[in-house]
GROMACS .gro file of N, CA and C in nm:
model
  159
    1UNK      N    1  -1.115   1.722   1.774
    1UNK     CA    2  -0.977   1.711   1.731
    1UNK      C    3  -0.959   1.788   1.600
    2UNK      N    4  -0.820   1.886   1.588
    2UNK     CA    5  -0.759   1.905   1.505
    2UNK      C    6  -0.787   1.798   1.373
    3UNK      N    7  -0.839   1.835   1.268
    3UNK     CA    8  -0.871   1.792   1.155
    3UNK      C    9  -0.666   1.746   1.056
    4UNK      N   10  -0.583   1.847   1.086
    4UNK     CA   11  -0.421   1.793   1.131
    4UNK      C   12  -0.365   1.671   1.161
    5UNK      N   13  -0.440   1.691   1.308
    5UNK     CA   14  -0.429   1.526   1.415
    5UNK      C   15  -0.485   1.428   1.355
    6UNK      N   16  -0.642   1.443   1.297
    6UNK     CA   17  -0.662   1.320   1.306
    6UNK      C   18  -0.617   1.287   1.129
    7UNK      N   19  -0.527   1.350   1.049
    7UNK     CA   20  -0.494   1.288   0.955
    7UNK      C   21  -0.332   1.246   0.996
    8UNK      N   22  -0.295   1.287   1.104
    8UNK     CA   23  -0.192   1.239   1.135
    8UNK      C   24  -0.180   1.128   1.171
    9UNK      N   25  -0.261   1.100   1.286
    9UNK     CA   26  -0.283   0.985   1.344
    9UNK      C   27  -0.317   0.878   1.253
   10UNK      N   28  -0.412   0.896   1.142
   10UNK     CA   29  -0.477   0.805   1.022
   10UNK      C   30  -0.326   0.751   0.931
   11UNK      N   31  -0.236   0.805   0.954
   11UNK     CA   32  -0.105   0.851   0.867
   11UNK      C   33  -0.021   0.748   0.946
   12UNK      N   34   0.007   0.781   1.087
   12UNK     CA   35   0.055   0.683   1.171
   12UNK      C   36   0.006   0.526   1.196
   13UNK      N   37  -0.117   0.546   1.196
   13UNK     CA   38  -0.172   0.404   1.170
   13UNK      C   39  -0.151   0.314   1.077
   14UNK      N   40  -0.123   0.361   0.980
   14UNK     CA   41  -0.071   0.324   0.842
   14UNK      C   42   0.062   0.292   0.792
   15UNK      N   43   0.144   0.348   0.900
   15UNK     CA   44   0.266   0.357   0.799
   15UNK      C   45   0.320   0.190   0.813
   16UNK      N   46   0.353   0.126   0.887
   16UNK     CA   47   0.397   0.010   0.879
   16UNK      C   48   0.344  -0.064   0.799
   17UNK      N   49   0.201  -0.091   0.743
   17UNK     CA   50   0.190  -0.111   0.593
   17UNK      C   51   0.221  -0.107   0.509
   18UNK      N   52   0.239   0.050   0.487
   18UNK     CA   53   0.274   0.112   0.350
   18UNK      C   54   0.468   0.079   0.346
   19UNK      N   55   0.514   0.074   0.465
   19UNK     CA   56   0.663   0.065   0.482
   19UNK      C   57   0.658  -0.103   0.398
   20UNK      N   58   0.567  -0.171   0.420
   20UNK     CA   59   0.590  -0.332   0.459
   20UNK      C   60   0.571  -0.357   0.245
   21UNK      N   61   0.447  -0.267   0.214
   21UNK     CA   62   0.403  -0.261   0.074
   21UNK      C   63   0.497  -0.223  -0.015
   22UNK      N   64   0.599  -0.149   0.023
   22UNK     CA   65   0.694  -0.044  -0.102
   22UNK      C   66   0.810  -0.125  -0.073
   23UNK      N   67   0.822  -0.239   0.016
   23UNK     CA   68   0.936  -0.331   0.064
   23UNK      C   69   0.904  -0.431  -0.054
   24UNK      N   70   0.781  -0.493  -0.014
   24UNK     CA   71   0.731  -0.609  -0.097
   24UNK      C   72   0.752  -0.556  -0.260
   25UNK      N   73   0.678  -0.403  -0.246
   25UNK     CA   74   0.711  -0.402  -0.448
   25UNK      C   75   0.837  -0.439  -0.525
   26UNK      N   76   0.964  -0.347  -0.417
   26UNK     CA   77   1.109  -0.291  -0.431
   26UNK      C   78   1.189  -0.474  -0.507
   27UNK      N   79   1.090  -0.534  -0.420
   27UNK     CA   80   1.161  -0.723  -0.407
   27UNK      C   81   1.114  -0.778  -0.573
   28UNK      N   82   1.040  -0.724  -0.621
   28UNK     CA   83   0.979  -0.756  -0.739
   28UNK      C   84   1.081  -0.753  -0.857
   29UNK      N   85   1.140  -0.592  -0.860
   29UNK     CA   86   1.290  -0.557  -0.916
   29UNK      C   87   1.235  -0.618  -1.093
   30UNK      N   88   1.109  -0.563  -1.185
   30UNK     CA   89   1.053  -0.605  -1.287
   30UNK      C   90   1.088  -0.441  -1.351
   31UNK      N   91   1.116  -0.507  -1.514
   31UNK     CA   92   1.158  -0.398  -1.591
   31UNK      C   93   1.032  -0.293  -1.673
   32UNK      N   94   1.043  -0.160  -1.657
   32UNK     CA   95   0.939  -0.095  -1.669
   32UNK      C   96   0.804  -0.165  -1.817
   33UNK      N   97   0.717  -0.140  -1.802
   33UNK     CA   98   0.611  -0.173  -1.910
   33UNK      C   99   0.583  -0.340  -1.856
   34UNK      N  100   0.655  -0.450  -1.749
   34UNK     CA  101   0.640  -0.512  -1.771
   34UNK      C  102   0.597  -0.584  -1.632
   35UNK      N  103   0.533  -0.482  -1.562
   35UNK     CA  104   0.528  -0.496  -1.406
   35UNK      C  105   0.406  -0.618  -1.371
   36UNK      N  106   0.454  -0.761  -1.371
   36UNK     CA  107   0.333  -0.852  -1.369
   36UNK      C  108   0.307  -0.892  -1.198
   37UNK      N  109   0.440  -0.898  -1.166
   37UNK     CA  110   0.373  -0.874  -1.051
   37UNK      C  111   0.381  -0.822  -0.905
   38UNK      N  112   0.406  -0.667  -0.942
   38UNK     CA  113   0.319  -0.570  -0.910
   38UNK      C  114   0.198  -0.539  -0.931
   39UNK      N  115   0.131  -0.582  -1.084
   39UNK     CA  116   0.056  -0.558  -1.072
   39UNK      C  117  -0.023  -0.586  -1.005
   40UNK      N  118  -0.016  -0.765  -1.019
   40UNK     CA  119  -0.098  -0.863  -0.896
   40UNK      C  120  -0.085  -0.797  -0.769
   41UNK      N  121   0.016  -0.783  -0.739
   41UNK     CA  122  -0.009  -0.764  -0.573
   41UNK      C  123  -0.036  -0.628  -0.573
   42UNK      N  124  -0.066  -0.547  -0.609
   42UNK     CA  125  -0.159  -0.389  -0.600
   42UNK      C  126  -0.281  -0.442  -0.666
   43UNK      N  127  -0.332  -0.549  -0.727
   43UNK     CA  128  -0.460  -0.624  -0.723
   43UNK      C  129  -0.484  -0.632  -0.584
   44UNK      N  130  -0.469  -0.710  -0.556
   44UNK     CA  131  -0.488  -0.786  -0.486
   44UNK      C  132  -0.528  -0.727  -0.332
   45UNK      N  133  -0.438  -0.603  -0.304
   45UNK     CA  134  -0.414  -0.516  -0.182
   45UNK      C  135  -0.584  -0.453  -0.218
   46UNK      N  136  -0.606  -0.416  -0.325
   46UNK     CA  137  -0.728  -0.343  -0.342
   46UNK      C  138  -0.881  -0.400  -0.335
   47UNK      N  139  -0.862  -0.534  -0.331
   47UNK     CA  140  -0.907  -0.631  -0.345
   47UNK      C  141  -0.982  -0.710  -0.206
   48UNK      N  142  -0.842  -0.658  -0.117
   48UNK     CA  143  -0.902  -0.688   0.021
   48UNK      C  144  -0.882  -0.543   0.088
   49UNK      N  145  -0.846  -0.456   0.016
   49UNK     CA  146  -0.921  -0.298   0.116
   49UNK      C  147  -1.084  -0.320   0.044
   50UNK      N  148  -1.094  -0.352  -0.065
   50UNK     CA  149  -1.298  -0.372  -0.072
   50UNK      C  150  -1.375  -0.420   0.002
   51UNK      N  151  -1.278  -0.547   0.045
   51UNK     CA  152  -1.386  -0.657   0.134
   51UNK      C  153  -1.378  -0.612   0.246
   52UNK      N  154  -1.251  -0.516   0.316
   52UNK     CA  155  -1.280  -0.460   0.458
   52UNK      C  156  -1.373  -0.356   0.462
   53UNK      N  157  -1.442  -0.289   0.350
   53UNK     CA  158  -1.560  -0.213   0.354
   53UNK      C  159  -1.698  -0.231   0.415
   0.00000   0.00000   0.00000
């Protein structure tokens, strides 16, 4: 496979996540310098992409 494809496909696999993640941040609505939690939950997301390693 097209090296293209398969970042496409990796891209497609993903997006309803990333759609579901920039939904969840948007809901947060925290004023700049003071992002507490965003920060947590981009903890947290990173947190369990480790443990799926």
């Amino acid at each position: 496979m097209l090296t293209n494809e398969i970042i496409r496909l990796q891209a497609e696999a993903q997006q309803d996540y990333v759609i579901e993640s920039r939904r969840t941040i948007h809901r947060f609505a925290e004023v700049s310098g003071k992002e507490f939690k965003t920060s947590a939950f981009i903890e947290e997301e990173i947190k369990k992409s480790r443990s799926a390693l």
